[in-house]
Short mmCIF file of N, CA and C in Angstrom, two decimals:
data_model
loop_
_atom_site.label_atom_id
_atom_site.label_comp_id
_atom_site.label_asym_id
_atom_site.label_seq_id
_atom_site.Cartn_x
_atom_site.Cartn_y
_atom_site.Cartn_z
N MET L 312 -3.66 39.13 -3.39
CA MET L 312 -3.90 38.98 -1.97
C MET L 312 -3.67 40.32 -1.23
N ARG L 313 -2.78 41.15 -1.76
CA ARG L 313 -2.48 42.41 -1.08
C ARG L 313 -3.70 43.34 -1.01
N THR L 314 -4.68 43.13 -1.87
CA THR L 314 -5.87 43.99 -1.82
C THR L 314 -6.72 43.69 -0.61
N VAL L 315 -6.63 42.47 -0.05
CA VAL L 315 -7.45 42.12 1.11
C VAL L 315 -6.63 41.92 2.39
N LEU L 316 -5.34 41.59 2.24
CA LEU L 316 -4.49 41.36 3.41
C LEU L 316 -3.45 42.47 3.55
N ASN L 317 -3.32 42.97 4.76
CA ASN L 317 -2.31 43.98 5.04
C ASN L 317 -0.98 43.31 5.39
N GLU L 318 -1.01 42.33 6.32
CA GLU L 318 0.20 41.59 6.67
C GLU L 318 -0.19 40.28 7.35
N ILE L 319 0.78 39.37 7.40
CA ILE L 319 0.64 38.09 8.11
C ILE L 319 1.81 38.00 9.07
N VAL L 320 1.49 37.79 10.36
CA VAL L 320 2.51 37.64 11.38
C VAL L 320 2.53 36.17 11.79
N VAL L 321 3.72 35.55 11.69
CA VAL L 321 3.87 34.13 12.01
C VAL L 321 4.81 33.97 13.19
N THR L 322 4.36 33.19 14.19
CA THR L 322 5.20 32.85 15.34
C THR L 322 5.36 31.34 15.34
N ALA L 323 6.62 30.87 15.31
CA ALA L 323 6.88 29.43 15.27
C ALA L 323 7.14 28.90 16.66
N GLU L 324 6.56 27.75 16.94
CA GLU L 324 6.75 27.01 18.18
C GLU L 324 7.12 25.59 17.79
N ALA L 325 7.60 24.81 18.71
CA ALA L 325 7.91 23.41 18.41
C ALA L 325 6.63 22.71 17.95
N GLY L 326 6.59 22.32 16.69
CA GLY L 326 5.46 21.55 16.18
C GLY L 326 4.26 22.37 15.74
N ARG L 327 4.24 23.68 15.97
CA ARG L 327 3.08 24.50 15.62
C ARG L 327 3.50 25.85 15.04
N LEU L 328 2.63 26.41 14.22
CA LEU L 328 2.78 27.78 13.72
C LEU L 328 1.55 28.56 14.13
N HIS L 329 1.76 29.75 14.69
CA HIS L 329 0.66 30.64 15.05
C HIS L 329 0.67 31.79 14.05
N LEU L 330 -0.44 32.02 13.38
CA LEU L 330 -0.54 33.07 12.38
C LEU L 330 -1.58 34.09 12.80
N VAL L 331 -1.30 35.33 12.53
CA VAL L 331 -2.28 36.40 12.71
C VAL L 331 -2.38 37.11 11.37
N LEU L 332 -3.57 37.06 10.77
CA LEU L 332 -3.81 37.72 9.49
C LEU L 332 -4.40 39.09 9.77
N HIS L 333 -3.76 40.13 9.30
CA HIS L 333 -4.25 41.51 9.45
C HIS L 333 -4.90 41.90 8.13
N TRP L 334 -6.21 42.02 8.14
CA TRP L 334 -6.97 42.33 6.93
C TRP L 334 -6.96 43.85 6.68
N GLN L 335 -7.16 44.23 5.44
CA GLN L 335 -7.18 45.65 5.05
C GLN L 335 -8.24 46.44 5.81
N GLY L 336 -9.36 45.83 6.13
CA GLY L 336 -10.44 46.53 6.83
C GLY L 336 -10.20 46.71 8.32
N GLY L 337 -9.10 46.15 8.85
CA GLY L 337 -8.79 46.31 10.26
C GLY L 337 -9.06 45.07 11.10
N ASP L 338 -9.75 44.09 10.57
CA ASP L 338 -10.02 42.85 11.31
C ASP L 338 -8.75 42.00 11.38
N HIS L 339 -8.72 41.11 12.39
CA HIS L 339 -7.59 40.19 12.56
C HIS L 339 -8.16 38.78 12.68
N THR L 340 -7.46 37.83 12.08
CA THR L 340 -7.84 36.42 12.18
C THR L 340 -6.65 35.65 12.71
N ARG L 341 -6.89 34.85 13.75
CA ARG L 341 -5.82 34.02 14.32
C ARG L 341 -5.99 32.58 13.83
N LEU L 342 -4.89 32.00 13.42
CA LEU L 342 -4.87 30.60 12.97
C LEU L 342 -3.73 29.88 13.66
N GLU L 343 -3.91 28.59 13.85
CA GLU L 343 -2.86 27.76 14.41
C GLU L 343 -2.81 26.50 13.56
N VAL L 344 -1.62 26.15 13.06
CA VAL L 344 -1.47 24.96 12.23
C VAL L 344 -0.32 24.11 12.77
N VAL L 345 -0.44 22.81 12.56
CA VAL L 345 0.60 21.87 12.97
C VAL L 345 1.65 21.81 11.86
N LYS L 346 2.91 21.88 12.24
CA LYS L 346 4.00 21.78 11.26
C LYS L 346 4.24 20.31 10.93
N ASN L 347 4.58 20.05 9.67
CA ASN L 347 5.02 18.71 9.29
C ASN L 347 6.38 18.46 9.90
N ARG L 348 6.58 17.24 10.37
CA ARG L 348 7.90 16.87 10.87
C ARG L 348 8.82 16.66 9.69
N SER L 349 10.09 16.72 9.93
CA SER L 349 11.08 16.52 8.87
C SER L 349 10.85 15.17 8.20
N GLY L 350 10.77 15.18 6.87
CA GLY L 350 10.56 13.94 6.12
C GLY L 350 9.12 13.48 6.08
N GLN L 351 8.21 14.24 6.62
CA GLN L 351 6.81 13.85 6.68
C GLN L 351 6.01 14.69 5.68
N ASN L 352 4.99 14.09 5.11
CA ASN L 352 4.07 14.84 4.28
C ASN L 352 2.66 14.33 4.51
N ARG L 353 1.71 14.92 3.85
CA ARG L 353 0.31 14.54 4.10
C ARG L 353 -0.09 13.25 3.41
N TYR L 354 0.75 12.75 2.52
CA TYR L 354 0.41 11.54 1.79
C TYR L 354 0.93 10.33 2.54
N LYS L 355 0.04 9.60 3.17
CA LYS L 355 0.41 8.44 3.98
C LYS L 355 -0.53 7.30 3.65
N THR L 356 0.03 6.17 3.28
CA THR L 356 -0.77 4.98 3.01
C THR L 356 -1.08 4.31 4.34
N ASP L 357 -2.29 3.78 4.47
CA ASP L 357 -2.66 3.18 5.76
C ASP L 357 -1.88 1.89 6.02
N VAL L 358 -1.86 1.51 7.27
CA VAL L 358 -1.09 0.36 7.73
C VAL L 358 -1.59 -0.94 7.11
N ALA L 359 -2.90 -1.05 6.89
CA ALA L 359 -3.47 -2.27 6.30
C ALA L 359 -2.95 -2.48 4.88
N THR L 360 -2.83 -1.40 4.11
CA THR L 360 -2.31 -1.51 2.74
C THR L 360 -0.84 -1.91 2.77
N GLU L 361 -0.08 -1.32 3.68
CA GLU L 361 1.33 -1.69 3.80
C GLU L 361 1.47 -3.17 4.14
N GLN L 362 0.67 -3.66 5.06
CA GLN L 362 0.73 -5.07 5.45
C GLN L 362 0.34 -5.98 4.28
N LEU L 363 -0.69 -5.57 3.52
CA LEU L 363 -1.12 -6.36 2.37
C LEU L 363 -0.01 -6.44 1.32
N VAL L 364 0.61 -5.31 1.01
CA VAL L 364 1.71 -5.30 0.03
C VAL L 364 2.86 -6.16 0.55
N ARG L 365 3.12 -6.11 1.83
CA ARG L 365 4.18 -6.92 2.44
C ARG L 365 3.91 -8.42 2.22
N GLU L 366 2.66 -8.84 2.42
CA GLU L 366 2.31 -10.25 2.23
C GLU L 366 2.29 -10.63 0.76
N LEU L 367 1.75 -9.75 -0.09
CA LEU L 367 1.70 -10.05 -1.53
C LEU L 367 3.10 -10.13 -2.12
N ALA L 368 4.04 -9.35 -1.60
CA ALA L 368 5.41 -9.36 -2.10
C ALA L 368 6.12 -10.68 -1.83
N ARG L 369 5.58 -11.50 -0.94
CA ARG L 369 6.15 -12.82 -0.70
C ARG L 369 5.61 -13.83 -1.72
N LEU L 370 4.57 -13.43 -2.44
CA LEU L 370 3.94 -14.35 -3.39
C LEU L 370 4.10 -13.95 -4.85
N LEU L 371 4.17 -12.64 -5.10
CA LEU L 371 4.08 -12.14 -6.47
C LEU L 371 5.10 -11.05 -6.76
N PRO L 372 5.49 -10.93 -8.03
CA PRO L 372 6.32 -9.79 -8.43
C PRO L 372 5.46 -8.52 -8.51
N ASP L 373 6.11 -7.37 -8.56
CA ASP L 373 5.41 -6.08 -8.54
C ASP L 373 4.35 -5.95 -9.64
N HIS L 374 4.67 -6.43 -10.85
CA HIS L 374 3.70 -6.27 -11.94
C HIS L 374 2.43 -7.10 -11.72
N SER L 375 2.47 -8.08 -10.84
CA SER L 375 1.28 -8.86 -10.51
C SER L 375 0.57 -8.34 -9.27
N ILE L 376 1.28 -7.61 -8.42
CA ILE L 376 0.67 -7.03 -7.22
C ILE L 376 -0.25 -5.87 -7.60
N ALA L 377 0.18 -5.04 -8.54
CA ALA L 377 -0.59 -3.85 -8.94
C ALA L 377 -2.03 -4.19 -9.33
N PRO L 378 -2.29 -5.19 -10.19
CA PRO L 378 -3.69 -5.48 -10.55
C PRO L 378 -4.52 -5.99 -9.36
N VAL L 379 -3.88 -6.70 -8.43
CA VAL L 379 -4.62 -7.19 -7.25
C VAL L 379 -5.10 -6.00 -6.43
N LEU L 380 -4.21 -5.04 -6.18
CA LEU L 380 -4.59 -3.85 -5.41
C LEU L 380 -5.67 -3.05 -6.13
N ASN L 381 -5.56 -2.94 -7.45
CA ASN L 381 -6.55 -2.18 -8.23
C ASN L 381 -7.91 -2.87 -8.21
N ARG L 382 -7.93 -4.21 -8.32
CA ARG L 382 -9.22 -4.95 -8.27
C ARG L 382 -9.90 -4.77 -6.91
N LEU L 383 -9.09 -4.65 -5.85
CA LEU L 383 -9.65 -4.45 -4.52
C LEU L 383 -10.11 -3.01 -4.30
N GLY L 384 -9.81 -2.12 -5.24
CA GLY L 384 -10.21 -0.72 -5.11
C GLY L 384 -9.30 0.08 -4.18
N ILE L 385 -8.12 -0.46 -3.89
CA ILE L 385 -7.17 0.24 -3.02
C ILE L 385 -6.40 1.24 -3.87
N ARG L 386 -6.33 2.47 -3.40
CA ARG L 386 -5.60 3.52 -4.12
C ARG L 386 -4.31 3.85 -3.39
N SER L 387 -3.38 4.45 -4.11
CA SER L 387 -2.13 4.90 -3.50
C SER L 387 -2.45 6.08 -2.57
N ALA L 388 -1.46 6.51 -1.82
CA ALA L 388 -1.66 7.62 -0.88
C ALA L 388 -2.13 8.88 -1.60
N ARG L 389 -1.76 9.04 -2.85
CA ARG L 389 -2.18 10.21 -3.63
C ARG L 389 -3.47 9.96 -4.41
N GLY L 390 -4.13 8.83 -4.15
CA GLY L 390 -5.41 8.53 -4.79
C GLY L 390 -5.30 7.96 -6.18
N GLN L 391 -4.12 7.49 -6.56
CA GLN L 391 -3.91 6.95 -7.90
C GLN L 391 -4.04 5.44 -7.90
N THR L 392 -4.29 4.89 -9.11
CA THR L 392 -4.28 3.43 -9.25
C THR L 392 -2.84 2.95 -9.17
N TRP L 393 -2.67 1.66 -8.97
CA TRP L 393 -1.34 1.09 -8.79
C TRP L 393 -0.76 0.65 -10.13
N THR L 394 0.52 0.87 -10.29
CA THR L 394 1.29 0.38 -11.44
C THR L 394 2.48 -0.38 -10.88
N GLN L 395 3.19 -1.06 -11.75
CA GLN L 395 4.39 -1.78 -11.31
C GLN L 395 5.38 -0.81 -10.66
N LEU L 396 5.55 0.36 -11.25
CA LEU L 396 6.49 1.35 -10.71
C LEU L 396 6.04 1.85 -9.34
N ARG L 397 4.74 2.10 -9.16
CA ARG L 397 4.25 2.58 -7.85
C ARG L 397 4.43 1.51 -6.78
N VAL L 398 4.19 0.25 -7.14
CA VAL L 398 4.39 -0.84 -6.18
C VAL L 398 5.87 -0.91 -5.81
N ARG L 399 6.75 -0.83 -6.81
CA ARG L 399 8.19 -0.88 -6.55
C ARG L 399 8.64 0.26 -5.64
N ASN L 400 8.17 1.47 -5.94
CA ASN L 400 8.54 2.63 -5.12
C ASN L 400 7.98 2.49 -3.70
N PHE L 401 6.76 1.99 -3.58
CA PHE L 401 6.15 1.79 -2.26
C PHE L 401 6.96 0.78 -1.46
N ARG L 402 7.32 -0.33 -2.11
CA ARG L 402 8.13 -1.34 -1.41
C ARG L 402 9.44 -0.74 -0.94
N GLY L 403 10.09 0.03 -1.80
CA GLY L 403 11.37 0.64 -1.44
C GLY L 403 11.23 1.59 -0.26
N ALA L 404 10.17 2.40 -0.27
CA ALA L 404 9.96 3.37 0.81
C ALA L 404 9.66 2.69 2.13
N HIS L 405 9.06 1.49 2.08
CA HIS L 405 8.68 0.77 3.30
C HIS L 405 9.60 -0.41 3.59
N ARG L 406 10.70 -0.48 2.86
CA ARG L 406 11.72 -1.54 3.06
C ARG L 406 11.11 -2.94 2.99
N ILE L 407 10.28 -3.15 1.98
CA ILE L 407 9.67 -4.46 1.75
C ILE L 407 10.51 -5.17 0.68
N PRO L 408 11.06 -6.34 0.99
CA PRO L 408 11.92 -7.02 0.00
C PRO L 408 11.15 -7.38 -1.27
N VAL L 409 11.85 -7.40 -2.38
CA VAL L 409 11.27 -7.77 -3.66
C VAL L 409 11.05 -9.29 -3.70
N TYR L 410 10.03 -9.71 -4.45
CA TYR L 410 9.78 -11.14 -4.64
C TYR L 410 10.93 -11.75 -5.44
N ARG L 411 11.42 -12.87 -4.98
CA ARG L 411 12.46 -13.60 -5.70
C ARG L 411 11.84 -14.82 -6.37
N GLU L 412 12.22 -15.04 -7.61
CA GLU L 412 11.75 -16.24 -8.32
C GLU L 412 12.20 -17.46 -7.53
N GLY L 413 11.31 -18.38 -7.27
CA GLY L 413 11.63 -19.58 -6.52
C GLY L 413 11.41 -19.46 -5.02
N GLU L 414 11.01 -18.27 -4.57
CA GLU L 414 10.79 -18.05 -3.14
C GLU L 414 9.67 -18.94 -2.60
N ARG L 415 8.56 -19.04 -3.37
CA ARG L 415 7.45 -19.91 -2.93
C ARG L 415 7.91 -21.36 -2.86
N ALA L 416 8.70 -21.77 -3.82
CA ALA L 416 9.18 -23.16 -3.85
C ALA L 416 10.01 -23.48 -2.61
N GLU L 417 10.81 -22.50 -2.16
CA GLU L 417 11.62 -22.70 -0.95
C GLU L 417 10.74 -22.93 0.28
N ARG L 418 9.56 -22.30 0.27
CA ARG L 418 8.62 -22.47 1.39
C ARG L 418 7.65 -23.63 1.13
N HIS L 419 7.86 -24.34 0.03
CA HIS L 419 7.00 -25.46 -0.37
C HIS L 419 5.56 -25.02 -0.61
N GLU L 420 5.39 -23.85 -1.21
CA GLU L 420 4.07 -23.33 -1.54
C GLU L 420 3.86 -23.38 -3.05
N LEU L 421 2.65 -23.68 -3.42
CA LEU L 421 2.27 -23.69 -4.83
C LEU L 421 1.06 -22.80 -5.02
N ILE L 422 1.03 -22.04 -6.12
CA ILE L 422 -0.19 -21.31 -6.44
C ILE L 422 -1.09 -22.27 -7.21
N LEU L 423 -2.32 -21.87 -7.44
CA LEU L 423 -3.34 -22.75 -8.03
C LEU L 423 -2.85 -23.48 -9.28
N ARG L 424 -2.30 -22.74 -10.23
CA ARG L 424 -1.84 -23.32 -11.49
C ARG L 424 -0.76 -24.38 -11.22
N GLU L 425 0.18 -24.07 -10.32
CA GLU L 425 1.27 -25.00 -10.00
C GLU L 425 0.74 -26.24 -9.27
N ALA L 426 -0.22 -26.05 -8.37
CA ALA L 426 -0.80 -27.18 -7.63
C ALA L 426 -1.53 -28.12 -8.59
N ALA L 427 -2.26 -27.54 -9.55
CA ALA L 427 -2.98 -28.37 -10.53
C ALA L 427 -2.00 -29.19 -11.35
N SER L 428 -0.93 -28.59 -11.77
CA SER L 428 0.09 -29.29 -12.55
C SER L 428 0.77 -30.37 -11.71
N TRP L 429 1.11 -30.04 -10.47
CA TRP L 429 1.78 -30.98 -9.57
C TRP L 429 0.90 -32.20 -9.29
N LEU L 430 -0.43 -31.96 -9.13
CA LEU L 430 -1.35 -33.06 -8.84
C LEU L 430 -1.83 -33.77 -10.10
N GLY L 431 -1.60 -33.16 -11.26
CA GLY L 431 -2.04 -33.75 -12.52
C GLY L 431 -3.54 -33.64 -12.73
N VAL L 432 -4.14 -32.56 -12.21
CA VAL L 432 -5.59 -32.34 -12.37
C VAL L 432 -5.80 -30.91 -12.89
N ASN L 433 -7.06 -30.58 -13.21
CA ASN L 433 -7.30 -29.21 -13.66
C ASN L 433 -7.48 -28.28 -12.46
N ARG L 434 -7.47 -26.99 -12.73
CA ARG L 434 -7.52 -25.99 -11.66
C ARG L 434 -8.81 -26.07 -10.84
N MET L 435 -9.92 -26.32 -11.51
CA MET L 435 -11.20 -26.37 -10.80
C MET L 435 -11.23 -27.53 -9.79
N THR L 436 -10.57 -28.62 -10.12
CA THR L 436 -10.48 -29.75 -9.18
C THR L 436 -9.73 -29.31 -7.93
N VAL L 437 -8.65 -28.56 -8.11
CA VAL L 437 -7.89 -28.06 -6.96
C VAL L 437 -8.75 -27.13 -6.13
N VAL L 438 -9.52 -26.25 -6.79
CA VAL L 438 -10.42 -25.34 -6.07
C VAL L 438 -11.43 -26.13 -5.24
N ARG L 439 -12.00 -27.18 -5.82
CA ARG L 439 -12.97 -28.02 -5.09
C ARG L 439 -12.30 -28.71 -3.89
N LEU L 440 -11.09 -29.21 -4.09
CA LEU L 440 -10.36 -29.87 -2.99
C LEU L 440 -10.10 -28.89 -1.84
N ILE L 441 -9.78 -27.66 -2.19
CA ILE L 441 -9.55 -26.63 -1.17
C ILE L 441 -10.85 -26.30 -0.47
N ARG L 442 -11.91 -26.07 -1.27
CA ARG L 442 -13.22 -25.71 -0.70
C ARG L 442 -13.74 -26.81 0.23
N ASP L 443 -13.49 -28.08 -0.12
CA ASP L 443 -13.96 -29.21 0.70
C ASP L 443 -13.04 -29.48 1.89
N GLY L 444 -11.96 -28.70 2.02
CA GLY L 444 -11.06 -28.86 3.16
C GLY L 444 -10.09 -30.00 3.03
N LEU L 445 -9.99 -30.60 1.85
CA LEU L 445 -9.09 -31.73 1.64
C LEU L 445 -7.67 -31.29 1.28
N LEU L 446 -7.54 -30.05 0.85
CA LEU L 446 -6.25 -29.52 0.47
C LEU L 446 -6.05 -28.20 1.21
N PRO L 447 -5.04 -28.12 2.09
CA PRO L 447 -4.85 -26.87 2.83
C PRO L 447 -4.38 -25.75 1.91
N ALA L 448 -4.94 -24.58 2.10
CA ALA L 448 -4.56 -23.43 1.28
C ALA L 448 -4.87 -22.16 2.05
N ARG L 449 -4.23 -21.08 1.61
CA ARG L 449 -4.52 -19.78 2.18
C ARG L 449 -4.55 -18.76 1.05
N GLN L 450 -5.27 -17.70 1.28
CA GLN L 450 -5.35 -16.61 0.30
C GLN L 450 -5.19 -15.32 1.08
N VAL L 451 -4.19 -14.51 0.72
CA VAL L 451 -3.89 -13.28 1.44
C VAL L 451 -5.08 -12.34 1.40
N CYS L 452 -5.73 -12.23 0.24
CA CYS L 452 -6.90 -11.38 0.07
C CYS L 452 -7.64 -11.83 -1.17
N ALA L 453 -8.85 -11.36 -1.35
CA ALA L 453 -9.61 -11.67 -2.57
C ALA L 453 -8.81 -11.16 -3.76
N GLY L 454 -8.69 -12.00 -4.77
CA GLY L 454 -7.93 -11.60 -5.95
C GLY L 454 -6.48 -12.04 -5.93
N ALA L 455 -5.98 -12.37 -4.75
CA ALA L 455 -4.61 -12.87 -4.64
C ALA L 455 -4.63 -14.36 -4.96
N PRO L 456 -3.50 -14.93 -5.34
CA PRO L 456 -3.50 -16.36 -5.64
C PRO L 456 -3.73 -17.20 -4.40
N LEU L 457 -4.40 -18.32 -4.61
CA LEU L 457 -4.53 -19.32 -3.55
C LEU L 457 -3.19 -20.02 -3.44
N CYS L 458 -2.71 -20.22 -2.24
CA CYS L 458 -1.44 -20.91 -2.03
C CYS L 458 -1.69 -22.22 -1.30
N HIS L 459 -1.19 -23.28 -1.85
CA HIS L 459 -1.28 -24.60 -1.23
C HIS L 459 0.09 -24.94 -0.65
N LEU L 460 0.09 -25.45 0.56
CA LEU L 460 1.35 -25.84 1.21
C LEU L 460 1.58 -27.31 0.94
N ARG L 461 2.66 -27.62 0.20
CA ARG L 461 3.00 -29.02 -0.09
C ARG L 461 3.54 -29.66 1.17
N GLY L 462 3.08 -30.83 1.46
CA GLY L 462 3.53 -31.53 2.66
C GLY L 462 4.62 -32.47 2.45
#
């Protein structure tokens, strides 16, 4: 760089850096950049992904959330696919509680497999009952489990 740049002069302001590049040929280039705030970096997951992980964490453990996010084509802030470890770290960074075994049961919710067993029918019958509006259910997103609320 020394072959093309003579010096760089930096002036710091609250939230901004002003740079003046002095080139070997005598030209000067002025730049202004925004400083990262303390604890901030350029890798930020969007709010919609955070909300989705928050909702999925009420239904599934981390190892089951990762494939749902990957099937939806959602990438991590660094553009990577999701793994159990990445989901766990994301939850920790965003203070999202971990899924507890039996949590759905406390809310009287059943996923498709559990609803089929509880009703004594096969899964496709439960899907038809939901589709026909005879069985209330919700799905956080495509690929997430269907949840039936037991009455």
